[in-house]
Coordinates of C-alpha atoms in Angstrom, one line a residue:
M1 CA 239.1 -238.2 -47.6
E2 CA 236.1 -238.4 -50.2
V3 CA 232.9 -239.5 -47.9
P4 CA 230.6 -241.4 -50.6
G5 CA 227.7 -239.6 -51.5
Q6 CA 228.8 -236.3 -49.9
A7 CA 229.8 -233.0 -52.8
L8 CA 233.4 -231.7 -52.4
P9 CA 233.0 -228.1 -50.4
V10 CA 233.2 -225.3 -53.5
L11 CA 236.1 -223.2 -53.3
Q12 CA 235.0 -219.9 -53.3
Q13 CA 237.4 -217.4 -55.3
S14 CA 237.0 -213.5 -55.2
I15 CA 237.6 -212.1 -58.6
S16 CA 237.9 -208.7 -59.3
V17 CA 237.0 -207.5 -62.3
Q18 CA 239.4 -204.3 -63.5
K19 CA 237.3 -201.1 -65.2
Q20 CA 239.0 -200.3 -68.8
P21 CA 241.7 -197.7 -67.9
G22 CA 239.9 -195.5 -70.5
K23 CA 236.5 -194.1 -71.8
T24 CA 234.6 -194.9 -74.8
G25 CA 234.3 -192.5 -77.5
V26 CA 231.2 -192.0 -79.6
L27 CA 231.1 -190.7 -82.6
I28 CA 227.8 -190.0 -84.5
V29 CA 227.8 -189.0 -87.8
N30 CA 225.3 -187.9 -90.3
L31 CA 225.8 -186.8 -94.1
G32 CA 226.6 -183.1 -94.0
T33 CA 225.7 -179.9 -94.9
P34 CA 227.2 -176.5 -96.2
D35 CA 228.6 -173.8 -93.7
S36 CA 226.0 -171.3 -94.9
P37 CA 223.5 -171.4 -97.4
S38 CA 225.7 -169.2 -99.8
V39 CA 226.8 -170.1 -103.4
P40 CA 230.0 -170.7 -102.5
D41 CA 229.8 -172.5 -99.6
V42 CA 227.2 -174.5 -101.7
R43 CA 229.4 -175.1 -104.4
K44 CA 232.4 -176.4 -101.8
Y45 CA 229.9 -179.0 -100.5
L46 CA 228.5 -180.4 -103.5
R47 CA 232.0 -181.0 -104.5
E48 CA 233.0 -182.7 -101.8
F49 CA 230.0 -184.5 -101.1
L50 CA 230.0 -185.8 -105.3
M51 CA 233.7 -186.3 -105.6
D52 CA 233.2 -189.3 -102.9
G53 CA 233.3 -192.2 -105.4
R54 CA 231.3 -194.2 -103.3
V55 CA 228.2 -191.6 -104.0
I56 CA 229.2 -191.1 -107.8
D57 CA 230.9 -194.6 -108.6
I58 CA 232.1 -193.7 -112.1
P59 CA 235.9 -193.1 -113.1
V60 CA 237.3 -190.5 -111.4
V61 CA 237.8 -188.5 -114.6
S62 CA 234.7 -188.8 -115.4
R63 CA 233.4 -187.9 -112.3
T64 CA 235.7 -185.1 -111.7
F65 CA 234.5 -183.6 -115.1
L66 CA 230.9 -184.3 -114.3
V67 CA 231.0 -182.7 -110.9
N68 CA 233.3 -179.5 -111.5
G69 CA 232.5 -178.9 -114.7
I70 CA 228.9 -179.4 -114.7
I71 CA 227.0 -180.3 -111.5
A72 CA 228.4 -177.9 -108.6
P73 CA 229.0 -174.5 -111.5
F74 CA 225.2 -175.0 -112.5
R75 CA 223.3 -176.5 -109.4
A76 CA 224.8 -174.3 -106.7
P77 CA 223.3 -171.4 -107.3
K78 CA 219.7 -173.2 -107.3
S79 CA 220.7 -175.6 -104.5
A80 CA 221.9 -172.3 -102.5
K81 CA 218.6 -170.7 -103.0
V82 CA 216.9 -174.0 -101.3
Y83 CA 219.2 -174.1 -98.4
G84 CA 218.2 -171.1 -98.0
E85 CA 214.7 -171.7 -97.7
V86 CA 215.5 -174.2 -94.7
W87 CA 218.4 -172.3 -93.1
T88 CA 217.1 -171.3 -89.4
A89 CA 218.2 -168.9 -86.9
N90 CA 220.2 -171.9 -85.7
G91 CA 221.4 -172.8 -89.2
S92 CA 221.2 -175.9 -91.1
P93 CA 218.4 -178.1 -89.3
L94 CA 220.4 -180.9 -90.1
K95 CA 223.2 -179.9 -88.1
Y96 CA 221.5 -178.6 -85.5
Y97 CA 219.1 -181.4 -84.4
G98 CA 222.7 -182.9 -84.5
E99 CA 224.1 -180.6 -82.2
V100 CA 221.1 -180.9 -79.6
V101 CA 221.4 -184.8 -80.5
E102 CA 225.0 -184.8 -79.2
R103 CA 224.0 -183.1 -76.2
E104 CA 221.6 -185.4 -75.1
L105 CA 223.5 -188.8 -75.6
Q106 CA 226.4 -187.3 -73.7
K107 CA 223.9 -186.5 -71.0
A108 CA 222.1 -189.9 -71.4
L109 CA 225.8 -191.9 -71.4
G110 CA 227.4 -190.1 -68.5
D111 CA 230.8 -189.8 -68.0
D112 CA 231.7 -193.0 -69.0
Y113 CA 232.0 -191.9 -72.8
V114 CA 233.2 -189.0 -75.0
V115 CA 230.5 -188.1 -77.5
K116 CA 231.4 -185.9 -80.5
L117 CA 229.1 -185.4 -83.7
A118 CA 231.1 -185.2 -87.1
M119 CA 229.6 -185.0 -90.8
R120 CA 231.0 -187.3 -93.5
Y121 CA 231.1 -184.0 -95.3
Q122 CA 231.8 -180.5 -94.4
N123 CA 231.8 -179.9 -90.7
P124 CA 232.3 -180.8 -87.9
S125 CA 234.1 -183.3 -89.8
I126 CA 235.2 -186.7 -89.0
D127 CA 238.8 -185.9 -89.0
A128 CA 238.3 -183.3 -86.2
G129 CA 236.2 -185.8 -84.1
L130 CA 238.6 -188.5 -84.3
S131 CA 241.4 -186.0 -83.7
A132 CA 239.9 -185.1 -80.5
F133 CA 239.3 -188.2 -79.5
Q134 CA 242.9 -189.5 -80.4
Q135 CA 244.3 -187.1 -77.5
L136 CA 242.0 -188.6 -74.8
G137 CA 243.4 -192.1 -74.6
L138 CA 240.1 -193.8 -75.2
T139 CA 239.8 -197.5 -74.9
E140 CA 237.5 -198.0 -77.8
I141 CA 235.4 -196.0 -80.2
I142 CA 232.1 -196.7 -81.5
V143 CA 231.1 -195.0 -84.7
I144 CA 227.1 -194.6 -85.3
P145 CA 226.4 -193.4 -88.9
F146 CA 222.9 -191.8 -89.1
F147 CA 221.6 -193.9 -91.7
P148 CA 219.1 -196.0 -90.9
Q149 CA 219.6 -198.8 -93.8
Y150 CA 223.1 -199.6 -94.7
A151 CA 223.9 -198.4 -98.2
S152 CA 227.5 -198.0 -99.4
A153 CA 227.3 -194.2 -100.5
S154 CA 226.2 -193.5 -97.0
T155 CA 227.4 -196.1 -94.5
G156 CA 230.2 -197.6 -96.5
S157 CA 231.5 -194.0 -97.5
V158 CA 231.6 -193.5 -93.1
Y159 CA 233.4 -196.4 -92.5
E160 CA 236.0 -195.8 -95.4
K161 CA 236.3 -192.8 -94.0
V162 CA 237.3 -193.5 -90.4
M163 CA 239.5 -196.0 -91.7
E164 CA 241.7 -194.2 -93.7
I165 CA 241.6 -191.6 -91.0
V166 CA 243.2 -193.8 -88.0
G167 CA 244.6 -196.2 -90.3
K168 CA 247.5 -193.7 -90.5
W169 CA 247.3 -193.9 -86.1
Q170 CA 250.5 -195.8 -84.7
V171 CA 248.0 -196.8 -82.0
I172 CA 244.4 -197.6 -83.0
P173 CA 242.0 -198.2 -80.3
Q174 CA 239.4 -201.0 -80.6
I175 CA 236.8 -200.0 -83.2
R176 CA 233.3 -200.7 -83.7
F177 CA 230.7 -199.6 -86.1
T178 CA 226.8 -199.9 -86.6
N179 CA 226.2 -200.9 -89.8
R180 CA 222.3 -200.4 -89.5
F181 CA 219.4 -199.8 -87.2
S182 CA 215.9 -199.7 -89.4
D183 CA 215.0 -202.8 -87.5
H184 CA 215.9 -201.6 -83.7
P185 CA 212.3 -201.5 -82.1
K186 CA 212.7 -197.9 -80.5
F187 CA 213.6 -196.3 -84.1
I188 CA 210.6 -197.9 -85.2
E189 CA 208.7 -196.6 -82.5
G190 CA 209.9 -193.3 -82.7
F191 CA 207.8 -193.0 -86.3
V192 CA 204.9 -195.0 -85.5
R193 CA 204.3 -192.7 -82.3
L194 CA 204.8 -189.7 -85.0
G195 CA 202.4 -191.9 -87.5
R196 CA 199.8 -192.2 -84.6
K197 CA 199.8 -188.6 -84.1
Y198 CA 198.5 -187.8 -87.3
L199 CA 196.6 -190.8 -87.8
A200 CA 194.3 -189.8 -84.9
Q201 CA 193.3 -186.4 -86.6
E202 CA 192.3 -187.6 -89.8
D203 CA 191.6 -191.0 -91.8
Y204 CA 194.2 -190.6 -94.6
D205 CA 193.6 -192.2 -97.9
H206 CA 197.1 -193.7 -98.4
V207 CA 200.3 -193.8 -96.8
L208 CA 203.6 -193.0 -98.5
F209 CA 207.2 -193.9 -97.3
S210 CA 209.4 -192.1 -99.5
Y211 CA 213.2 -193.2 -98.9
H212 CA 216.1 -191.5 -100.6
G213 CA 216.7 -193.4 -104.3
L214 CA 220.2 -194.9 -105.3
P215 CA 221.4 -196.0 -108.8
E216 CA 220.1 -199.4 -109.6
R217 CA 224.5 -199.9 -110.5
Q218 CA 225.0 -199.9 -107.3
I219 CA 222.7 -202.0 -105.6
L220 CA 223.3 -204.8 -108.4
K221 CA 227.1 -203.9 -107.5
G222 CA 226.2 -205.2 -103.7
D223 CA 225.2 -208.3 -104.7
V224 CA 228.3 -210.6 -104.9
T225 CA 227.0 -213.7 -106.0
G226 CA 225.3 -212.1 -108.8
K227 CA 221.9 -214.1 -108.8
V228 CA 219.9 -212.9 -105.5
C229 CA 218.9 -209.6 -106.7
K230 CA 216.6 -208.7 -109.7
L231 CA 215.2 -205.2 -108.2
G232 CA 212.1 -206.8 -107.9
D233 CA 210.4 -209.1 -105.4
C234 CA 213.2 -210.3 -104.3
C235 CA 213.1 -207.4 -101.7
D236 CA 209.6 -209.1 -100.5
S237 CA 211.9 -210.2 -97.1
L238 CA 215.1 -209.6 -95.5
H239 CA 217.1 -212.6 -95.3
A240 CA 221.1 -213.5 -95.1
M241 CA 221.8 -212.7 -98.6
N242 CA 219.9 -209.5 -99.3
Q243 CA 220.5 -207.7 -95.5
Y244 CA 223.0 -205.5 -96.9
C245 CA 220.7 -204.5 -100.0
Y246 CA 219.5 -201.0 -99.1
R247 CA 216.5 -201.6 -101.3
A248 CA 215.6 -204.6 -99.4
Q249 CA 215.7 -202.5 -96.3
C250 CA 213.9 -199.8 -96.9
F251 CA 210.8 -202.2 -97.8
D252 CA 211.6 -204.5 -94.5
T253 CA 211.2 -200.9 -92.8
T254 CA 207.7 -200.2 -94.4
R255 CA 206.4 -203.7 -93.7
R256 CA 207.5 -202.9 -89.7
L257 CA 205.9 -199.5 -89.8
V258 CA 202.8 -201.0 -91.4
K259 CA 202.7 -203.3 -89.1
E260 CA 202.7 -201.4 -86.0
L261 CA 200.5 -198.7 -87.6
G262 CA 198.1 -201.4 -88.4
I263 CA 197.8 -200.0 -92.1
P264 CA 195.8 -202.5 -94.4
E265 CA 197.6 -203.6 -97.6
G266 CA 196.4 -201.8 -100.5
K267 CA 196.3 -198.2 -98.4
Y268 CA 200.1 -197.3 -98.5
T269 CA 203.1 -197.3 -100.8
T270 CA 207.3 -197.3 -101.0
C271 CA 209.2 -195.7 -103.3
F272 CA 212.4 -193.6 -103.9
Q273 CA 213.3 -189.9 -104.3
S274 CA 216.3 -187.6 -105.3
R275 CA 217.2 -189.0 -108.4
L276 CA 220.0 -187.5 -110.1
G277 CA 220.7 -187.7 -114.1
K278 CA 219.3 -190.4 -117.0
N279 CA 220.8 -193.4 -115.6
P280 CA 218.0 -195.5 -113.7
W281 CA 217.7 -195.3 -109.8
I282 CA 215.7 -197.8 -107.6
Q283 CA 212.1 -197.9 -108.6
P284 CA 209.0 -197.1 -108.1
Y285 CA 210.1 -193.4 -108.0
T286 CA 208.2 -191.1 -105.8
D287 CA 207.9 -188.6 -108.2
D288 CA 205.7 -191.1 -110.7
V289 CA 203.8 -192.7 -107.7
I290 CA 202.0 -189.3 -106.6
P291 CA 200.6 -188.6 -109.8
Q292 CA 198.8 -192.3 -110.2
L293 CA 197.3 -191.6 -106.4
A294 CA 195.9 -188.6 -107.2
K295 CA 194.3 -189.8 -110.6
K296 CA 192.9 -192.9 -108.7
G297 CA 191.3 -190.8 -106.6
V298 CA 193.3 -190.8 -103.4
K299 CA 192.4 -187.2 -101.8
S300 CA 194.7 -187.4 -98.6
V301 CA 198.4 -188.6 -98.1
L302 CA 200.2 -189.1 -94.7
A303 CA 204.1 -189.0 -96.0
F304 CA 206.9 -190.5 -94.0
S305 CA 210.7 -190.3 -95.1
P306 CA 212.2 -193.1 -92.5
A307 CA 215.7 -192.8 -94.4
F308 CA 216.2 -189.8 -92.9
V309 CA 216.3 -189.3 -88.7
A310 CA 216.9 -185.6 -88.8
D311 CA 214.9 -182.8 -90.9
C312 CA 216.5 -181.6 -94.1
L313 CA 216.6 -180.4 -97.5
E314 CA 215.1 -183.9 -98.6
T315 CA 212.4 -184.2 -95.9
I316 CA 210.9 -180.6 -95.4
I317 CA 211.6 -179.0 -99.3
E318 CA 211.3 -182.6 -101.6
V319 CA 208.8 -184.2 -99.7
G320 CA 207.3 -181.6 -97.6
V321 CA 206.6 -178.8 -100.5
E322 CA 207.9 -180.1 -103.6
Y323 CA 205.8 -183.5 -103.7
K324 CA 202.7 -181.5 -102.1
E325 CA 202.5 -179.4 -104.9
L326 CA 202.8 -182.3 -107.3
F327 CA 200.1 -184.0 -105.3
E328 CA 198.2 -180.9 -105.3
K329 CA 198.4 -179.7 -109.0
H330 CA 197.3 -183.8 -110.0
G331 CA 193.9 -183.5 -107.5
G332 CA 194.9 -184.3 -104.4
E333 CA 193.9 -182.1 -101.5
H334 CA 195.8 -183.0 -98.2
W335 CA 199.4 -183.8 -98.2
Q336 CA 200.6 -184.5 -94.4
L337 CA 204.8 -184.9 -93.7
V338 CA 205.6 -186.8 -90.9
E339 CA 208.6 -185.1 -89.4
S340 CA 211.9 -186.9 -88.5
L341 CA 213.0 -188.0 -85.0
N342 CA 215.6 -185.2 -84.7
D343 CA 216.1 -184.7 -80.8
S344 CA 213.3 -186.9 -79.7
P345 CA 213.5 -188.7 -76.2
I346 CA 213.1 -192.0 -78.3
W347 CA 215.8 -191.0 -81.0
I348 CA 218.1 -190.8 -77.5
E349 CA 217.0 -193.9 -76.2
T350 CA 217.7 -195.8 -79.4
L351 CA 221.0 -194.1 -79.9
V352 CA 221.9 -195.3 -76.2
D353 CA 220.8 -198.8 -77.0
L354 CA 222.9 -199.0 -80.1
V355 CA 226.0 -197.9 -77.9
K356 CA 225.3 -200.5 -75.2
R357 CA 224.5 -203.0 -77.3
T358 CA 227.5 -202.4 -79.6
A359 CA 229.6 -202.1 -76.5

């Protein structure tokens, strides 16, 4: 019998939550590297990399002729020499740091996770990593491409390769992807800490943020509306309609770093490196910006490469050596490369957060 003004007793029921039966696989994926700096291995790497239709997005017949008939035969010897300059006793820096991160991330995540390193091109392959996962009875797989900003040619290519492989499995576990992480607070803090180290040592005239470039056509193809992307001040903010625009994400990364580092307007530049071929790539070009800075009287530059999480040929040689020489050729005096996150503790913390946030 209900008594007016008196609440009914609440029935307490014990609910037991059963743990998922299997572990979670974490596939961390970087771009790739040749197996050695020899010309045959570099040529093999270039062929696999550049034959990806998301990297060189032209018809396959034209792409095959360009890659196998021109780029791989003639560029491989030159590239092999450059790879030889970055190669260490531990091998490729990009692969070495990946292996360290694989071990450290495994330690940080514990026994409920299985971490595997893979490269989009060459070894260890995505196929090998996923095949190892397939044998373990995993409940889910989390894929984290090591590209802070999304691009079809990088993150999109990893997605496509993973889905191509698991699409042939009889049993497909739950699969989750990390799309981009250039706005993750710990990713930003990692580069901020590195930058502060150098800014405490010298008052640099200018700070350069150099990102890997892409052909303009790839950016425009990503705007399915055909109305948003203008390859200009449309990148001054990141919003729902341009959130996957690589150029807009890069400018957003710069704004976040500049804010945390306290760099005033007029003392920094966002630009893009590594262009290939005669077709227009996203601008401004780093190798155009550098002479302009020197001609304006800039004598010292602190250079970031926030599109890379591990030092590699593009950071060590292109930004660290070639751009330094270009700057000095035009009157500059001090060029300092800020290293990548590599195997730093805050990079491991970032990855743990990405895994746990995705899980």
